[in-house]
Amino acid sequence: MPKERPCVLSIAGFDPSGGAGVLADIKTFEQHKVLGMGVVTGLTFQNDSEFDGVKWVEADEIIKQIEALTRKFKFEFIKIGMIQNLESLEKILASCKLQVTSCKIIWDPILKATAGFEIHKNLDKEKLLSILKNIFLLTPNTEEINIFTGLSDPMKSAEQLSKYCNVLLKGGHSEKKKGYDYLFTTEGKVYSFRPKEISETGKHGSGCVLSSSITANLANGNNLQRACLKGKDYVTKFIMSNKTLLGYHKI
């Protein structure tokens, strides 16, 4: 008999192109041999290069989706992506913790779509810090983390937020060391992950793919440092897989 796969949940937006959001997460989960399931937070109107808008799913409807799944399946690791606002995120986190008290949350904060559509304009800093106490891993890029803290130095921002949760600072938008990622742990340790290859053209949904790969690797028993390293290797292959904006998924 084949080994039973761990169940992993993605709570994210629906991207019709399949490059980002729930569809990209499920593709990634499948490649990592975990049983992926999805809860939709918003219906987006987009392709791989254009974002026209989003119709949000209300928090209580998101929670109903979660409850239906958690009645039957146990999710030790849950990845959260695009969320309407911090109030919704707070309710969703409370529901996840209520349904599965031991679950670990990986949050990939999406503040702006790749095509430039701004999703979150104003953030309540106090509410954000309260939320981060219930997050296992935060995976922002350099622009997102500075919005969170109000600082201009991403490394200092990551160090500050790591007092509340583990932080993987993604380097795809870095001006100093492009492609270098840094893991800041709540224990005060910092690990760097250098890129094996750098593409001149990025990929739509690469942040979603990285965070879902890390989530799957954690579910497969890897520690946080190892899961981040393997996640970076996976997303690098995804980015380098072709010259279009939509990458191919492969181990």
JSON list of C-alpha atoms in Angstrom, two decimals:
[
{"chain": "A", "resi": 1, "resn": "MET", "atom": "CA", "xyz": [0.00, 0.00, 0.00]},
{"chain": "A", "resi": 2, "resn": "PRO", "atom": "CA", "xyz": [1.31, 3.50, -0.83]},
{"chain": "A", "resi": 3, "resn": "LYS", "atom": "CA", "xyz": [2.02, 5.84, 2.07]},
{"chain": "A", "resi": 4, "resn": "GLU", "atom": "CA", "xyz": [-0.91, 8.06, 3.00]},
{"chain": "A", "resi": 5, "resn": "ARG", "atom": "CA", "xyz": [-0.29, 11.66, 1.97]},
{"chain": "A", "resi": 6, "resn": "PRO", "atom": "CA", "xyz": [-0.65, 14.53, 4.48]},
{"chain": "A", "resi": 7, "resn": "CYS", "atom": "CA", "xyz": [-3.52, 16.93, 3.80]},
{"chain": "A", "resi": 8, "resn": "VAL", "atom": "CA", "xyz": [-2.60, 20.57, 3.12]},
{"chain": "A", "resi": 9, "resn": "LEU", "atom": "CA", "xyz": [-5.02, 23.47, 2.74]},
{"chain": "A", "resi": 10, "resn": "SER", "atom": "CA", "xyz": [-4.72, 26.62, 0.62]},
{"chain": "A", "resi": 11, "resn": "ILE", "atom": "CA", "xyz": [-6.93, 29.59, 1.49]},
{"chain": "A", "resi": 12, "resn": "ALA", "atom": "CA", "xyz": [-6.45, 31.99, -1.40]},
{"chain": "A", "resi": 13, "resn": "GLY", "atom": "CA", "xyz": [-7.94, 33.75, -4.41]},
{"chain": "A", "resi": 14, "resn": "PHE", "atom": "CA", "xyz": [-9.05, 32.10, -7.62]},
{"chain": "A", "resi": 15, "resn": "ASP", "atom": "CA", "xyz": [-6.94, 33.12, -10.63]},
{"chain": "A", "resi": 16, "resn": "PRO", "atom": "CA", "xyz": [-8.51, 31.94, -13.92]},
{"chain": "A", "resi": 17, "resn": "SER", "atom": "CA", "xyz": [-5.07, 31.71, -15.57]},
{"chain": "A", "resi": 18, "resn": "GLY", "atom": "CA", "xyz": [-3.93, 29.15, -13.00]},
{"chain": "A", "resi": 19, "resn": "GLY", "atom": "CA", "xyz": [-0.67, 30.99, -12.48]},
{"chain": "A", "resi": 20, "resn": "ALA", "atom": "CA", "xyz": [-1.39, 32.18, -8.96]},
{"chain": "A", "resi": 21, "resn": "GLY", "atom": "CA", "xyz": [-3.77, 31.60, -6.07]},
{"chain": "A", "resi": 22, "resn": "VAL", "atom": "CA", "xyz": [-5.56, 28.36, -5.26]},
{"chain": "A", "resi": 23, "resn": "LEU", "atom": "CA", "xyz": [-4.94, 26.73, -8.64]},
{"chain": "A", "resi": 24, "resn": "ALA", "atom": "CA", "xyz": [-1.18, 27.36, -8.49]},
{"chain": "A", "resi": 25, "resn": "ASP", "atom": "CA", "xyz": [-1.08, 26.10, -4.91]},
{"chain": "A", "resi": 26, "resn": "ILE", "atom": "CA", "xyz": [-2.88, 22.87, -5.79]},
{"chain": "A", "resi": 27, "resn": "LYS", "atom": "CA", "xyz": [-0.50, 22.26, -8.72]},
{"chain": "A", "resi": 28, "resn": "THR", "atom": "CA", "xyz": [2.43, 22.77, -6.35]},
{"chain": "A", "resi": 29, "resn": "PHE", "atom": "CA", "xyz": [0.97, 20.51, -3.67]},
{"chain": "A", "resi": 30, "resn": "GLU", "atom": "CA", "xyz": [0.43, 17.71, -6.19]},
{"chain": "A", "resi": 31, "resn": "GLN", "atom": "CA", "xyz": [4.06, 17.86, -7.30]},
{"chain": "A", "resi": 32, "resn": "HIS", "atom": "CA", "xyz": [5.14, 17.51, -3.66]},
{"chain": "A", "resi": 33, "resn": "LYS", "atom": "CA", "xyz": [2.92, 14.46, -3.12]},
{"chain": "A", "resi": 34, "resn": "VAL", "atom": "CA", "xyz": [0.66, 16.04, -0.53]},
{"chain": "A", "resi": 35, "resn": "LEU", "atom": "CA", "xyz": [-3.15, 16.00, -0.74]},
{"chain": "A", "resi": 36, "resn": "GLY", "atom": "CA", "xyz": [-4.03, 19.61, -1.50]},
{"chain": "A", "resi": 37, "resn": "MET", "atom": "CA", "xyz": [-7.41, 21.22, -0.92]},
{"chain": "A", "resi": 38, "resn": "GLY", "atom": "CA", "xyz": [-8.55, 24.77, -1.51]},
{"chain": "A", "resi": 39, "resn": "VAL", "atom": "CA", "xyz": [-10.79, 27.46, -0.03]},
{"chain": "A", "resi": 40, "resn": "VAL", "atom": "CA", "xyz": [-11.52, 30.48, -2.24]},
{"chain": "A", "resi": 41, "resn": "THR", "atom": "CA", "xyz": [-11.26, 33.99, -0.76]},
{"chain": "A", "resi": 42, "resn": "GLY", "atom": "CA", "xyz": [-11.99, 35.98, -3.90]},
{"chain": "A", "resi": 43, "resn": "LEU", "atom": "CA", "xyz": [-12.84, 35.58, -7.58]},
{"chain": "A", "resi": 44, "resn": "THR", "atom": "CA", "xyz": [-10.32, 37.57, -9.62]},
{"chain": "A", "resi": 45, "resn": "PHE", "atom": "CA", "xyz": [-10.74, 38.92, -13.12]},
{"chain": "A", "resi": 46, "resn": "GLN", "atom": "CA", "xyz": [-7.29, 38.49, -14.59]},
{"chain": "A", "resi": 47, "resn": "ASN", "atom": "CA", "xyz": [-4.91, 36.69, -16.86]},
{"chain": "A", "resi": 48, "resn": "ASP", "atom": "CA", "xyz": [-1.15, 36.29, -16.46]},
{"chain": "A", "resi": 49, "resn": "SER", "atom": "CA", "xyz": [-0.41, 39.96, -17.23]},
{"chain": "A", "resi": 50, "resn": "GLU", "atom": "CA", "xyz": [-3.62, 41.91, -16.52]},
{"chain": "A", "resi": 51, "resn": "PHE", "atom": "CA", "xyz": [-5.63, 42.32, -13.31]},
{"chain": "A", "resi": 52, "resn": "ASP", "atom": "CA", "xyz": [-9.05, 43.93, -13.75]},
{"chain": "A", "resi": 53, "resn": "GLY", "atom": "CA", "xyz": [-10.40, 43.43, -10.24]},
{"chain": "A", "resi": 54, "resn": "VAL", "atom": "CA", "xyz": [-11.69, 41.02, -7.63]},
{"chain": "A", "resi": 55, "resn": "LYS", "atom": "CA", "xyz": [-15.04, 39.98, -6.16]},
{"chain": "A", "resi": 56, "resn": "TRP", "atom": "CA", "xyz": [-14.39, 39.11, -2.53]},
{"chain": "A", "resi": 57, "resn": "VAL", "atom": "CA", "xyz": [-15.90, 36.15, -0.72]},
{"chain": "A", "resi": 58, "resn": "GLU", "atom": "CA", "xyz": [-17.25, 37.21, 2.66]},
{"chain": "A", "resi": 59, "resn": "ALA", "atom": "CA", "xyz": [-15.41, 35.97, 5.75]},
{"chain": "A", "resi": 60, "resn": "ASP", "atom": "CA", "xyz": [-18.35, 33.86, 6.98]},
{"chain": "A", "resi": 61, "resn": "GLU", "atom": "CA", "xyz": [-18.53, 32.11, 3.59]},
{"chain": "A", "resi": 62, "resn": "ILE", "atom": "CA", "xyz": [-14.78, 31.41, 3.71]},
{"chain": "A", "resi": 63, "resn": "ILE", "atom": "CA", "xyz": [-15.21, 29.98, 7.19]},
{"chain": "A", "resi": 64, "resn": "LYS", "atom": "CA", "xyz": [-18.06, 27.72, 5.99]},
{"chain": "A", "resi": 65, "resn": "GLN", "atom": "CA", "xyz": [-15.69, 26.29, 3.36]},
{"chain": "A", "resi": 66, "resn": "ILE", "atom": "CA", "xyz": [-13.05, 25.68, 6.04]},
{"chain": "A", "resi": 67, "resn": "GLU", "atom": "CA", "xyz": [-15.52, 24.05, 8.42]},
{"chain": "A", "resi": 68, "resn": "ALA", "atom": "CA", "xyz": [-16.80, 21.65, 5.77]},
{"chain": "A", "resi": 69, "resn": "LEU", "atom": "CA", "xyz": [-13.26, 20.42, 5.10]},
{"chain": "A", "resi": 70, "resn": "THR", "atom": "CA", "xyz": [-12.02, 20.28, 8.69]},
{"chain": "A", "resi": 71, "resn": "ARG", "atom": "CA", "xyz": [-14.97, 18.10, 9.70]},
{"chain": "A", "resi": 72, "resn": "LYS", "atom": "CA", "xyz": [-13.34, 15.31, 7.71]},
{"chain": "A", "resi": 73, "resn": "PHE", "atom": "CA", "xyz": [-9.69, 16.21, 7.12]},
{"chain": "A", "resi": 74, "resn": "LYS", "atom": "CA", "xyz": [-6.89, 17.31, 9.44]},
{"chain": "A", "resi": 75, "resn": "PHE", "atom": "CA", "xyz": [-4.59, 20.07, 8.23]},
{"chain": "A", "resi": 76, "resn": "GLU", "atom": "CA", "xyz": [-1.39, 20.46, 10.22]},
{"chain": "A", "resi": 77, "resn": "PHE", "atom": "CA", "xyz": [-0.20, 23.17, 7.80]},
{"chain": "A", "resi": 78, "resn": "ILE", "atom": "CA", "xyz": [-2.39, 25.79, 6.15]},
{"chain": "A", "resi": 79, "resn": "LYS", "atom": "CA", "xyz": [-1.26, 28.33, 3.56]},
{"chain": "A", "resi": 80, "resn": "ILE", "atom": "CA", "xyz": [-3.11, 31.65, 3.31]},
{"chain": "A", "resi": 81, "resn": "GLY", "atom": "CA", "xyz": [-2.75, 33.98, 0.34]},
{"chain": "A", "resi": 82, "resn": "MET", "atom": "CA", "xyz": [-4.91, 36.87, -0.89]},
{"chain": "A", "resi": 83, "resn": "ILE", "atom": "CA", "xyz": [-7.31, 38.16, 1.76]},
{"chain": "A", "resi": 84, "resn": "GLN", "atom": "CA", "xyz": [-9.70, 41.13, 1.57]},
{"chain": "A", "resi": 85, "resn": "ASN", "atom": "CA", "xyz": [-8.51, 42.80, 4.78]},
{"chain": "A", "resi": 86, "resn": "LEU", "atom": "CA", "xyz": [-7.00, 42.19, 8.20]},
{"chain": "A", "resi": 87, "resn": "GLU", "atom": "CA", "xyz": [-10.45, 41.86, 9.78]},
{"chain": "A", "resi": 88, "resn": "SER", "atom": "CA", "xyz": [-11.25, 38.93, 7.50]},
{"chain": "A", "resi": 89, "resn": "LEU", "atom": "CA", "xyz": [-7.85, 37.39, 8.13]},
{"chain": "A", "resi": 90, "resn": "GLU", "atom": "CA", "xyz": [-8.38, 37.65, 11.88]},
{"chain": "A", "resi": 91, "resn": "LYS", "atom": "CA", "xyz": [-11.70, 35.78, 11.62]},
{"chain": "A", "resi": 92, "resn": "ILE", "atom": "CA", "xyz": [-10.22, 33.13, 9.33]},
{"chain": "A", "resi": 93, "resn": "LEU", "atom": "CA", "xyz": [-7.27, 32.54, 11.66]},
{"chain": "A", "resi": 94, "resn": "ALA", "atom": "CA", "xyz": [-9.62, 32.17, 14.62]},
{"chain": "A", "resi": 95, "resn": "SER", "atom": "CA", "xyz": [-11.65, 29.60, 12.67]},
{"chain": "A", "resi": 96, "resn": "CYS", "atom": "CA", "xyz": [-8.55, 27.64, 11.64]},
{"chain": "A", "resi": 97, "resn": "LYS", "atom": "CA", "xyz": [-7.25, 27.55, 15.20]},
{"chain": "A", "resi": 98, "resn": "LEU", "atom": "CA", "xyz": [-10.68, 26.52, 16.50]},
{"chain": "A", "resi": 99, "resn": "GLN", "atom": "CA", "xyz": [-11.04, 23.68, 13.98]},
{"chain": "A", "resi": 100, "resn": "VAL", "atom": "CA", "xyz": [-7.41, 22.48, 14.20]},
{"chain": "A", "resi": 101, "resn": "THR", "atom": "CA", "xyz": [-5.79, 23.84, 17.35]},
{"chain": "A", "resi": 102, "resn": "SER", "atom": "CA", "xyz": [-2.29, 22.62, 16.43]},
{"chain": "A", "resi": 103, "resn": "CYS", "atom": "CA", "xyz": [-2.26, 23.90, 12.84]},
{"chain": "A", "resi": 104, "resn": "LYS", "atom": "CA", "xyz": [0.60, 26.10, 11.64]},
{"chain": "A", "resi": 105, "resn": "ILE", "atom": "CA", "xyz": [-0.24, 28.99, 9.32]},
{"chain": "A", "resi": 106, "resn": "ILE", "atom": "CA", "xyz": [1.96, 30.13, 6.44]},
{"chain": "A", "resi": 107, "resn": "TRP", "atom": "CA", "xyz": [0.83, 33.57, 5.22]},
{"chain": "A", "resi": 108, "resn": "ASP", "atom": "CA", "xyz": [1.94, 34.92, 1.87]},
{"chain": "A", "resi": 109, "resn": "PRO", "atom": "CA", "xyz": [0.74, 38.55, 2.09]},
{"chain": "A", "resi": 110, "resn": "ILE", "atom": "CA", "xyz": [-0.42, 39.87, -1.27]},
{"chain": "A", "resi": 111, "resn": "LEU", "atom": "CA", "xyz": [-0.67, 43.65, -1.07]},
{"chain": "A", "resi": 112, "resn": "LYS", "atom": "CA", "xyz": [-0.51, 44.30, -4.80]},
{"chain": "A", "resi": 113, "resn": "ALA", "atom": "CA", "xyz": [-1.09, 42.15, -7.87]},
{"chain": "A", "resi": 114, "resn": "THR", "atom": "CA", "xyz": [1.78, 41.64, -10.29]},
{"chain": "A", "resi": 115, "resn": "ALA", "atom": "CA", "xyz": [-0.09, 43.73, -12.86]},
{"chain": "A", "resi": 116, "resn": "GLY", "atom": "CA", "xyz": [-0.10, 46.67, -10.44]},
{"chain": "A", "resi": 117, "resn": "PHE", "atom": "CA", "xyz": [-3.61, 46.42, -8.92]},
{"chain": "A", "resi": 118, "resn": "GLU", "atom": "CA", "xyz": [-3.38, 47.57, -5.29]},
{"chain": "A", "resi": 119, "resn": "ILE", "atom": "CA", "xyz": [-5.27, 45.26, -2.95]},
{"chain": "A", "resi": 120, "resn": "HIS", "atom": "CA", "xyz": [-4.47, 46.75, 0.47]},
{"chain": "A", "resi": 121, "resn": "LYS", "atom": "CA", "xyz": [-3.94, 50.48, 0.84]},
{"chain": "A", "resi": 122, "resn": "ASN", "atom": "CA", "xyz": [-4.20, 51.06, 4.59]},
{"chain": "A", "resi": 123, "resn": "LEU", "atom": "CA", "xyz": [-3.09, 48.58, 7.25]},
{"chain": "A", "resi": 124, "resn": "ASP", "atom": "CA", "xyz": [-3.78, 48.78, 10.96]},
{"chain": "A", "resi": 125, "resn": "LYS", "atom": "CA", "xyz": [-0.30, 48.16, 12.39]},
{"chain": "A", "resi": 126, "resn": "GLU", "atom": "CA", "xyz": [-1.53, 47.11, 15.85]},
{"chain": "A", "resi": 127, "resn": "LYS", "atom": "CA", "xyz": [-3.98, 44.60, 14.37]},
{"chain": "A", "resi": 128, "resn": "LEU", "atom": "CA", "xyz": [-1.24, 43.31, 12.05]},
{"chain": "A", "resi": 129, "resn": "LEU", "atom": "CA", "xyz": [1.16, 42.61, 14.92]},
{"chain": "A", "resi": 130, "resn": "SER", "atom": "CA", "xyz": [-1.61, 40.88, 16.86]},
{"chain": "A", "resi": 131, "resn": "ILE", "atom": "CA", "xyz": [-2.31, 38.68, 13.82]},
{"chain": "A", "resi": 132, "resn": "LEU", "atom": "CA", "xyz": [1.37, 37.80, 13.34]},
{"chain": "A", "resi": 133, "resn": "LYS", "atom": "CA", "xyz": [1.43, 36.18, 16.78]},
{"chain": "A", "resi": 134, "resn": "ASN", "atom": "CA", "xyz": [-0.82, 33.48, 15.29]},
{"chain": "A", "resi": 135, "resn": "ILE", "atom": "CA", "xyz": [1.28, 33.02, 12.14]},
{"chain": "A", "resi": 136, "resn": "PHE", "atom": "CA", "xyz": [4.02, 30.39, 11.89]},
{"chain": "A", "resi": 137, "resn": "LEU", "atom": "CA", "xyz": [5.72, 31.82, 8.79]},
{"chain": "A", "resi": 138, "resn": "LEU", "atom": "CA", "xyz": [5.30, 35.11, 6.94]},
{"chain": "A", "resi": 139, "resn": "THR", "atom": "CA", "xyz": [6.64, 35.27, 3.35]},
{"chain": "A", "resi": 140, "resn": "PRO", "atom": "CA", "xyz": [6.71, 38.92, 2.17]},
{"chain": "A", "resi": 141, "resn": "ASN", "atom": "CA", "xyz": [8.83, 40.50, -0.54]},
{"chain": "A", "resi": 142, "resn": "THR", "atom": "CA", "xyz": [10.97, 43.57, 0.16]},
{"chain": "A", "resi": 143, "resn": "GLU", "atom": "CA", "xyz": [8.23, 46.05, -0.76]},
{"chain": "A", "resi": 144, "resn": "GLU", "atom": "CA", "xyz": [5.54, 44.31, 1.29]},
{"chain": "A", "resi": 145, "resn": "ILE", "atom": "CA", "xyz": [7.60, 44.03, 4.45]},
{"chain": "A", "resi": 146, "resn": "ASN", "atom": "CA", "xyz": [8.46, 47.73, 4.41]},
{"chain": "A", "resi": 147, "resn": "ILE", "atom": "CA", "xyz": [4.76, 48.57, 4.09]},
{"chain": "A", "resi": 148, "resn": "PHE", "atom": "CA", "xyz": [4.14, 46.41, 7.16]},
{"chain": "A", "resi": 149, "resn": "THR", "atom": "CA", "xyz": [6.71, 48.19, 9.30]},
{"chain": "A", "resi": 150, "resn": "GLY", "atom": "CA", "xyz": [6.99, 51.66, 7.78]},
{"chain": "A", "resi": 151, "resn": "LEU", "atom": "CA", "xyz": [10.77, 51.24, 7.58]},
{"chain": "A", "resi": 152, "resn": "SER", "atom": "CA", "xyz": [12.92, 51.63, 4.46]},
{"chain": "A", "resi": 153, "resn": "ASP", "atom": "CA", "xyz": [15.31, 48.74, 5.13]},
{"chain": "A", "resi": 154, "resn": "PRO", "atom": "CA", "xyz": [13.77, 45.29, 4.39]},
{"chain": "A", "resi": 155, "resn": "MET", "atom": "CA", "xyz": [16.32, 43.47, 6.54]},
{"chain": "A", "resi": 156, "resn": "LYS", "atom": "CA", "xyz": [15.53, 45.64, 9.56]},
{"chain": "A", "resi": 157, "resn": "SER", "atom": "CA", "xyz": [11.83, 45.18, 8.85]},
{"chain": "A", "resi": 158, "resn": "ALA", "atom": "CA", "xyz": [12.23, 41.40, 8.79]},
{"chain": "A", "resi": 159, "resn": "GLU", "atom": "CA", "xyz": [14.22, 41.47, 12.02]},
{"chain": "A", "resi": 160, "resn": "GLN", "atom": "CA", "xyz": [11.49, 43.54, 13.66]},
{"chain": "A", "resi": 161, "resn": "LEU", "atom": "CA", "xyz": [8.65, 41.26, 12.56]},
{"chain": "A", "resi": 162, "resn": "SER", "atom": "CA", "xyz": [10.55, 38.10, 13.51]},
{"chain": "A", "resi": 163, "resn": "LYS", "atom": "CA", "xyz": [9.83, 39.03, 17.12]},
{"chain": "A", "resi": 164, "resn": "TYR", "atom": "CA", "xyz": [6.26, 37.94, 16.38]},
{"chain": "A", "resi": 165, "resn": "CYS", "atom": "CA", "xyz": [6.64, 35.09, 13.85]},
{"chain": "A", "resi": 166, "resn": "ASN", "atom": "CA", "xyz": [9.20, 33.47, 11.54]},
{"chain": "A", "resi": 167, "resn": "VAL", "atom": "CA", "xyz": [9.81, 35.60, 8.43]},
{"chain": "A", "resi": 168, "resn": "LEU", "atom": "CA", "xyz": [11.09, 34.55, 5.01]},
{"chain": "A", "resi": 169, "resn": "LEU", "atom": "CA", "xyz": [12.11, 37.74, 3.22]},
{"chain": "A", "resi": 170, "resn": "LYS", "atom": "CA", "xyz": [11.89, 37.08, -0.52]},
{"chain": "A", "resi": 171, "resn": "GLY", "atom": "CA", "xyz": [14.59, 38.69, -2.65]},
{"chain": "A", "resi": 172, "resn": "GLY", "atom": "CA", "xyz": [13.03, 38.71, -6.08]},
{"chain": "A", "resi": 173, "resn": "HIS", "atom": "CA", "xyz": [12.46, 42.49, -5.85]},
{"chain": "A", "resi": 174, "resn": "SER", "atom": "CA", "xyz": [15.62, 43.24, -3.89]},
{"chain": "A", "resi": 175, "resn": "GLU", "atom": "CA", "xyz": [17.75, 46.11, -5.17]},
{"chain": "A", "resi": 176, "resn": "LYS", "atom": "CA", "xyz": [20.91, 44.98, -3.34]},
{"chain": "A", "resi": 177, "resn": "LYS", "atom": "CA", "xyz": [21.03, 41.17, -3.63]},
{"chain": "A", "resi": 178, "resn": "LYS", "atom": "CA", "xyz": [18.48, 40.09, -6.21]},
{"chain": "A", "resi": 179, "resn": "GLY", "atom": "CA", "xyz": [17.20, 36.59, -5.70]},
{"chain": "A", "resi": 180, "resn": "TYR", "atom": "CA", "xyz": [18.65, 36.13, -2.21]},
{"chain": "A", "resi": 181, "resn": "ASP", "atom": "CA", "xyz": [16.08, 35.07, 0.38]},
{"chain": "A", "resi": 182, "resn": "TYR", "atom": "CA", "xyz": [16.56, 35.41, 4.13]},
{"chain": "A", "resi": 183, "resn": "LEU", "atom": "CA", "xyz": [14.87, 33.40, 6.87]},
{"chain": "A", "resi": 184, "resn": "PHE", "atom": "CA", "xyz": [14.54, 35.26, 10.18]},
{"chain": "A", "resi": 185, "resn": "THR", "atom": "CA", "xyz": [13.42, 32.92, 12.97]},
{"chain": "A", "resi": 186, "resn": "THR", "atom": "CA", "xyz": [11.71, 33.79, 16.22]},
{"chain": "A", "resi": 187, "resn": "GLU", "atom": "CA", "xyz": [14.83, 32.45, 17.98]},
{"chain": "A", "resi": 188, "resn": "GLY", "atom": "CA", "xyz": [16.88, 35.28, 16.48]},
{"chain": "A", "resi": 189, "resn": "LYS", "atom": "CA", "xyz": [18.68, 33.19, 13.83]},
{"chain": "A", "resi": 190, "resn": "VAL", "atom": "CA", "xyz": [19.10, 34.33, 10.23]},
{"chain": "A", "resi": 191, "resn": "TYR", "atom": "CA", "xyz": [19.65, 31.99, 7.27]},
{"chain": "A", "resi": 192, "resn": "SER", "atom": "CA", "xyz": [20.37, 33.10, 3.70]},
{"chain": "A", "resi": 193, "resn": "PHE", "atom": "CA", "xyz": [19.43, 31.23, 0.53]},
{"chain": "A", "resi": 194, "resn": "ARG", "atom": "CA", "xyz": [21.28, 32.23, -2.61]},
{"chain": "A", "resi": 195, "resn": "PRO", "atom": "CA", "xyz": [19.70, 31.79, -6.05]},
{"chain": "A", "resi": 196, "resn": "LYS", "atom": "CA", "xyz": [21.12, 29.02, -8.22]},
{"chain": "A", "resi": 197, "resn": "GLU", "atom": "CA", "xyz": [19.85, 30.82, -11.32]},
{"chain": "A", "resi": 198, "resn": "ILE", "atom": "CA", "xyz": [18.32, 34.23, -11.99]},
{"chain": "A", "resi": 199, "resn": "SER", "atom": "CA", "xyz": [15.86, 34.87, -14.78]},
{"chain": "A", "resi": 200, "resn": "GLU", "atom": "CA", "xyz": [15.60, 38.26, -16.46]},
{"chain": "A", "resi": 201, "resn": "THR", "atom": "CA", "xyz": [11.85, 37.77, -16.69]},
{"chain": "A", "resi": 202, "resn": "GLY", "atom": "CA", "xyz": [9.79, 36.82, -13.66]},
{"chain": "A", "resi": 203, "resn": "LYS", "atom": "CA", "xyz": [6.81, 34.50, -13.42]},
{"chain": "A", "resi": 204, "resn": "HIS", "atom": "CA", "xyz": [3.22, 35.28, -12.57]},
{"chain": "A", "resi": 205, "resn": "GLY", "atom": "CA", "xyz": [2.44, 33.69, -9.20]},
{"chain": "A", "resi": 206, "resn": "SER", "atom": "CA", "xyz": [6.01, 32.86, -8.18]},
{"chain": "A", "resi": 207, "resn": "GLY", "atom": "CA", "xyz": [5.33, 34.06, -4.62]},
{"chain": "A", "resi": 208, "resn": "CYS", "atom": "CA", "xyz": [2.31, 31.77, -4.35]},
{"chain": "A", "resi": 209, "resn": "VAL", "atom": "CA", "xyz": [4.33, 28.84, -5.65]},
{"chain": "A", "resi": 210, "resn": "LEU", "atom": "CA", "xyz": [7.18, 29.45, -3.20]},
{"chain": "A", "resi": 211, "resn": "SER", "atom": "CA", "xyz": [4.93, 29.68, -0.15]},
{"chain": "A", "resi": 212, "resn": "SER", "atom": "CA", "xyz": [2.88, 26.63, -1.16]},
{"chain": "A", "resi": 213, "resn": "SER", "atom": "CA", "xyz": [6.06, 24.63, -1.81]},
{"chain": "A", "resi": 214, "resn": "ILE", "atom": "CA", "xyz": [7.34, 25.54, 1.66]},
{"chain": "A", "resi": 215, "resn": "THR", "atom": "CA", "xyz": [3.98, 24.55, 3.15]},
{"chain": "A", "resi": 216, "resn": "ALA", "atom": "CA", "xyz": [4.08, 21.17, 1.37]},
{"chain": "A", "resi": 217, "resn": "ASN", "atom": "CA", "xyz": [7.67, 20.54, 2.44]},
{"chain": "A", "resi": 218, "resn": "LEU", "atom": "CA", "xyz": [6.76, 21.27, 6.05]},
{"chain": "A", "resi": 219, "resn": "ALA", "atom": "CA", "xyz": [3.83, 18.86, 5.79]},
{"chain": "A", "resi": 220, "resn": "ASN", "atom": "CA", "xyz": [6.25, 16.24, 4.47]},
{"chain": "A", "resi": 221, "resn": "GLY", "atom": "CA", "xyz": [8.30, 16.48, 7.67]},
{"chain": "A", "resi": 222, "resn": "ASN", "atom": "CA", "xyz": [11.05, 18.95, 6.77]},
{"chain": "A", "resi": 223, "resn": "ASN", "atom": "CA", "xyz": [12.14, 21.49, 9.35]},
{"chain": "A", "resi": 224, "resn": "LEU", "atom": "CA", "xyz": [11.60, 25.17, 8.55]},
{"chain": "A", "resi": 225, "resn": "GLN", "atom": "CA", "xyz": [15.11, 25.88, 7.23]},
{"chain": "A", "resi": 226, "resn": "ARG", "atom": "CA", "xyz": [15.07, 22.79, 4.99]},
{"chain": "A", "resi": 227, "resn": "ALA", "atom": "CA", "xyz": [11.52, 23.51, 3.79]},
{"chain": "A", "resi": 228, "resn": "CYS", "atom": "CA", "xyz": [12.52, 27.04, 2.75]},
{"chain": "A", "resi": 229, "resn": "LEU", "atom": "CA", "xyz": [15.61, 25.77, 0.94]},
{"chain": "A", "resi": 230, "resn": "LYS", "atom": "CA", "xyz": [13.63, 23.12, -0.95]},
{"chain": "A", "resi": 231, "resn": "GLY", "atom": "CA", "xyz": [10.90, 25.65, -1.67]},
{"chain": "A", "resi": 232, "resn": "LYS", "atom": "CA", "xyz": [13.45, 28.01, -3.21]},
{"chain": "A", "resi": 233, "resn": "ASP", "atom": "CA", "xyz": [14.82, 25.21, -5.41]},
{"chain": "A", "resi": 234, "resn": "TYR", "atom": "CA", "xyz": [11.29, 24.38, -6.56]},
{"chain": "A", "resi": 235, "resn": "VAL", "atom": "CA", "xyz": [10.31, 27.95, -7.42]},
{"chain": "A", "resi": 236, "resn": "THR", "atom": "CA", "xyz": [13.63, 28.46, -9.25]},
{"chain": "A", "resi": 237, "resn": "LYS", "atom": "CA", "xyz": [12.79, 25.52, -11.53]},
{"chain": "A", "resi": 238, "resn": "PHE", "atom": "CA", "xyz": [9.31, 27.00, -11.96]},
{"chain": "A", "resi": 239, "resn": "ILE", "atom": "CA", "xyz": [10.73, 30.41, -12.94]},
{"chain": "A", "resi": 240, "resn": "MET", "atom": "CA", "xyz": [13.32, 28.94, -15.31]},
{"chain": "A", "resi": 241, "resn": "SER", "atom": "CA", "xyz": [10.91, 26.43, -16.91]},
{"chain": "A", "resi": 242, "resn": "ASN", "atom": "CA", "xyz": [10.06, 28.60, -19.94]},
{"chain": "A", "resi": 243, "resn": "LYS", "atom": "CA", "xyz": [10.13, 32.16, -21.28]},
{"chain": "A", "resi": 244, "resn": "THR", "atom": "CA", "xyz": [6.44, 32.96, -20.73]},
{"chain": "A", "resi": 245, "resn": "LEU", "atom": "CA", "xyz": [4.79, 34.46, -17.65]},
{"chain": "A", "resi": 246, "resn": "LEU", "atom": "CA", "xyz": [3.21, 31.11, -16.78]},
{"chain": "A", "resi": 247, "resn": "GLY", "atom": "CA", "xyz": [5.69, 28.59, -15.41]},
{"chain": "A", "resi": 248, "resn": "TYR", "atom": "CA", "xyz": [5.59, 24.82, -15.58]},
{"chain": "A", "resi": 249, "resn": "HIS", "atom": "CA", "xyz": [5.41, 22.79, -12.37]},
{"chain": "A", "resi": 250, "resn": "LYS", "atom": "CA", "xyz": [7.98, 20.06, -11.95]},
{"chain": "A", "resi": 251, "resn": "ILE", "atom": "CA", "xyz": [10.16, 18.54, -9.23]}
]
